[in-house]
Amino acid sequence: DVKVTQSSRYLVKRTGEKVFLECVQDMDHENMFWYRQDPGLGLRLIYFSYDVKMKEKGDIPEGYSVSREKKERFSLILESASTNQTSMYLCASSPAGAWKPQHFGDGTRLSIL
Amino acid sequence: DQQVKQNSPSLSVQEGRISILNCDYTNSMFDYFLWYKKYPAEGPTFLISISSIKDKNEDGRFTVFLNKSAKHLSLHIVPSQPGDSAVYFCAASGEETSGSRLTFGEGTQLTVNP
């Protein structure tokens, strides 16, 4: 059974902290994505990666960075967390050539206090 | 500005009836459209897609219709089942290879009552 696993379901952090959200997929997919989901706004792409060490900015990359050191792992980093980054974060993956995000993780609900 | 809009935040239908979820878009460059389904506490799953060269795509109980002149697409579920209760997101892209630029709607919560 294919799986995208996000390390935390719920996370509470403080303003100014550096926050790491981890995502691991076991399908050997080349493409990985980070989205955030907010009420009334749908899903918005933060960053995506199409290969190890490769990354591209999505629609709302400000305040975030990513790391893809291994094919199966894609990390989202909040350099200095702010309250407006309180959100549901969703990781997704897809194989090369199947460009749309196919498999999503269950999400991490992040609260910044 | 919201380029993909799902104007109904919620929809309730009886089991066995048709569910129709609607989605409007403003960007005429969009030419590929997808629907995702999301259960509570789970990530979205891809449901069905349609390219702008078609006006209909069917997969079992699910059919997506595209009206390019009206910039409108809809998802029909027939017959609706209680297990279909979920949030449905429509999404659009300007090119088939630009999955990185999917624009999602806000989602519609579908409830199918037994």
Coordinates of C-alpha atoms in Angstrom, one line a residue:
Chain A
D1 CA 0.0 0.0 0.0
V2 CA 1.5 3.3 -1.1
K3 CA 2.2 5.8 1.7
V4 CA 3.1 9.4 2.2
T5 CA 3.9 9.9 5.9
Q6 CA 4.1 13.2 7.6
S7 CA 6.0 13.0 10.9
S8 CA 3.5 14.9 13.1
R9 CA -0.3 15.2 13.0
Y10 CA -0.4 18.1 15.3
L11 CA 2.4 20.5 16.2
V12 CA 2.4 23.6 18.4
K13 CA 5.3 26.0 18.2
R14 CA 6.1 29.6 19.3
T15 CA 6.7 32.7 17.2
G16 CA 10.3 33.0 16.1
E17 CA 11.1 29.3 16.4
K18 CA 12.6 27.3 13.5
V19 CA 10.1 24.6 12.6
F20 CA 10.8 21.4 10.6
L21 CA 8.0 19.5 9.0
E22 CA 9.0 16.1 7.6
C23 CA 7.5 14.0 4.8
V24 CA 8.6 10.6 3.7
Q25 CA 7.2 8.6 0.8
D26 CA 7.8 4.9 0.1
M27 CA 6.9 4.8 -3.6
D28 CA 10.3 5.9 -5.1
H29 CA 8.5 9.0 -6.5
E30 CA 10.6 11.7 -8.1
N31 CA 8.1 14.6 -7.5
M32 CA 7.2 15.8 -4.0
F33 CA 5.1 18.8 -3.0
W34 CA 4.3 20.9 0.0
Y35 CA 0.9 22.6 0.3
R36 CA -0.9 24.5 2.9
Q37 CA -4.7 24.4 3.3
D38 CA -6.6 27.3 4.8
P39 CA -10.3 27.8 5.1
G40 CA -11.7 29.6 2.1
L41 CA -8.5 29.4 0.2
G42 CA -8.1 25.8 -0.8
L43 CA -4.7 24.2 -1.2
R44 CA -1.8 26.5 -2.1
L45 CA 1.6 25.3 -3.3
I46 CA 4.6 26.3 -1.2
Y47 CA 7.4 24.4 -2.8
F48 CA 7.9 21.4 -4.9
S49 CA 10.9 19.2 -5.8
Y50 CA 11.3 17.0 -8.9
D51 CA 14.5 15.3 -7.9
V52 CA 17.0 15.1 -5.1
K53 CA 18.5 18.5 -4.3
M54 CA 16.2 20.1 -6.8
K55 CA 13.5 22.5 -5.7
E56 CA 11.2 25.1 -7.2
K57 CA 9.1 27.8 -5.5
G58 CA 5.4 27.5 -5.6
D59 CA 2.9 30.2 -5.2
I60 CA 3.6 31.1 -1.6
P61 CA 7.2 30.4 -0.7
E62 CA 7.8 33.4 1.5
G63 CA 8.9 32.4 5.0
Y64 CA 9.6 28.8 4.0
S65 CA 12.5 26.8 2.7
V66 CA 12.8 23.1 1.8
S67 CA 15.3 20.4 1.7
R68 CA 15.5 17.2 -0.4
E69 CA 18.7 15.4 0.4
K70 CA 17.2 11.9 -0.2
K71 CA 14.6 10.9 -2.8
E72 CA 12.1 9.7 -0.2
R73 CA 12.3 12.7 2.1
F74 CA 11.1 16.2 1.6
S75 CA 11.3 18.6 4.5
L76 CA 9.6 22.0 4.9
I77 CA 11.3 24.5 7.1
L78 CA 9.8 27.6 8.7
E79 CA 12.9 29.7 9.3
S80 CA 11.2 31.9 11.9
A81 CA 7.7 30.9 12.6
S82 CA 5.0 33.5 12.6
T83 CA 1.3 33.3 13.6
N84 CA 0.2 33.7 10.0
Q85 CA 1.8 30.3 9.3
T86 CA -0.7 28.6 11.5
S87 CA -2.3 26.2 9.0
M88 CA -2.8 22.6 7.8
Y89 CA 0.3 21.5 5.9
L90 CA 0.0 18.7 3.3
C91 CA 2.8 16.8 1.6
A92 CA 2.2 15.0 -1.7
S93 CA 4.2 12.9 -4.2
S94 CA 4.0 11.7 -7.7
P95 CA 6.2 9.7 -10.1
A96 CA 8.2 11.4 -12.9
G97 CA 5.9 12.0 -15.8
A98 CA 2.7 11.9 -13.7
W99 CA 3.0 15.5 -12.8
K100 CA -0.1 16.0 -10.7
P101 CA 0.2 15.3 -7.0
Q102 CA -1.1 11.7 -6.7
H103 CA -0.7 10.7 -3.1
F104 CA -1.0 13.0 -0.1
G105 CA 0.0 12.6 3.5
D106 CA -2.6 13.0 6.2
G107 CA -1.5 16.5 7.0
T108 CA 0.2 18.3 9.9
R109 CA -1.9 20.8 11.7
L110 CA 0.6 23.5 12.9
S111 CA -0.3 26.1 15.4
I112 CA 2.1 29.0 16.0
L113 CA 1.5 30.8 19.3
Chain B
D1 CA -7.8 36.8 -6.3
Q2 CA -9.4 33.4 -6.4
Q3 CA -8.9 32.0 -9.9
V4 CA -10.8 28.8 -9.1
K5 CA -14.0 29.1 -7.1
Q6 CA -16.3 26.6 -5.6
N7 CA -19.2 28.8 -4.6
S8 CA -21.0 26.2 -2.5
P9 CA -19.2 25.4 0.7
S10 CA -21.5 22.5 1.4
L11 CA -24.0 20.2 -0.3
S12 CA -26.4 17.6 1.2
V13 CA -28.1 14.9 -0.9
Q14 CA -30.0 11.7 -0.3
E15 CA -28.4 8.3 -0.9
G16 CA -29.1 7.1 -4.4
R17 CA -29.6 10.6 -5.8
I18 CA -27.3 12.6 -8.0
S19 CA -24.7 14.9 -6.4
I20 CA -23.6 17.8 -8.5
L21 CA -20.5 19.8 -7.4
N22 CA -19.7 23.0 -9.3
C23 CA -16.5 24.9 -10.0
D24 CA -15.9 28.1 -11.9
Y25 CA -12.6 29.5 -13.1
T26 CA -11.5 32.9 -14.4
N27 CA -8.2 32.1 -16.1
S28 CA -8.7 31.3 -19.7
M29 CA -5.2 29.8 -19.9
F30 CA -6.4 26.9 -17.7
D31 CA -6.7 23.8 -19.9
Y32 CA -6.5 20.8 -17.5
F33 CA -8.8 20.2 -14.6
L34 CA -8.9 17.8 -11.7
W35 CA -11.1 16.8 -8.8
Y36 CA -9.8 15.6 -5.5
K37 CA -11.7 14.1 -2.6
K38 CA -10.7 14.5 1.0
Y39 CA -11.9 12.6 4.1
P40 CA -11.4 14.1 7.5
A41 CA -8.0 13.5 9.0
E42 CA -6.7 12.2 5.6
G43 CA -4.9 13.8 2.7
P44 CA -6.8 14.4 -0.6
T45 CA -6.9 11.7 -3.1
F46 CA -7.1 12.2 -6.9
L47 CA -10.5 11.4 -8.3
I48 CA -10.9 12.3 -11.9
S49 CA -9.5 14.8 -14.5
I50 CA -10.4 16.3 -17.8
S51 CA -8.5 18.1 -20.5
S52 CA -9.9 21.1 -22.3
I53 CA -10.1 19.2 -25.6
K54 CA -12.9 17.2 -24.0
D55 CA -16.2 18.3 -22.6
K56 CA -16.9 15.1 -20.6
N57 CA -15.0 12.4 -18.8
E58 CA -16.5 9.5 -17.1
D59 CA -15.2 7.0 -14.5
G60 CA -17.7 4.7 -13.0
R61 CA -20.2 6.7 -10.9
F62 CA -18.1 9.9 -11.4
T63 CA -18.5 12.2 -14.4
V64 CA -16.8 15.5 -14.9
F65 CA -18.3 18.0 -17.4
L66 CA -16.4 21.0 -18.8
N67 CA -18.0 24.1 -20.3
K68 CA -15.1 26.1 -21.6
S69 CA -17.2 29.0 -22.9
A70 CA -18.7 29.4 -19.4
K71 CA -15.5 28.6 -17.7
H72 CA -17.4 26.1 -15.6
L73 CA -16.9 22.5 -14.6
S74 CA -19.0 20.2 -12.6
L75 CA -18.6 16.8 -11.0
H76 CA -21.6 14.4 -11.1
I77 CA -21.8 11.5 -8.7
V78 CA -24.6 9.0 -9.6
P79 CA -25.8 7.3 -7.5
S80 CA -24.5 9.0 -4.4
Q81 CA -23.4 6.8 -1.5
P82 CA -22.8 7.6 2.1
G83 CA -19.1 6.8 1.6
D84 CA -19.0 9.7 -0.8
S85 CA -19.3 12.1 2.0
A86 CA -16.1 14.2 1.9
V87 CA -14.7 17.5 0.9
Y88 CA -14.3 17.8 -2.9
F89 CA -11.7 20.1 -4.3
C90 CA -11.5 21.1 -8.0
A91 CA -8.1 22.2 -9.4
A92 CA -6.9 23.7 -12.6
S93 CA -3.6 24.0 -14.5
G94 CA -2.4 25.9 -17.5
E95 CA -0.5 23.0 -19.0
E96 CA -0.6 19.2 -18.5
T97 CA 3.0 19.2 -17.5
S98 CA 2.7 22.0 -15.0
G99 CA 1.4 20.1 -12.0
S100 CA 3.5 22.5 -9.9
R101 CA 1.0 25.2 -10.8
L102 CA -2.2 23.6 -9.8
T103 CA -4.7 26.1 -8.5
F104 CA -7.2 24.7 -6.1
G105 CA -10.7 25.8 -5.2
E106 CA -11.9 26.2 -1.7
G107 CA -13.6 22.9 -1.5
T108 CA -17.2 21.7 -1.1
Q109 CA -18.3 19.5 1.8
L110 CA -20.6 16.8 0.4
T111 CA -22.8 15.0 2.8
V112 CA -24.8 11.9 1.5
N113 CA -27.6 11.0 3.9
P114 CA -28.7 7.3 4.2

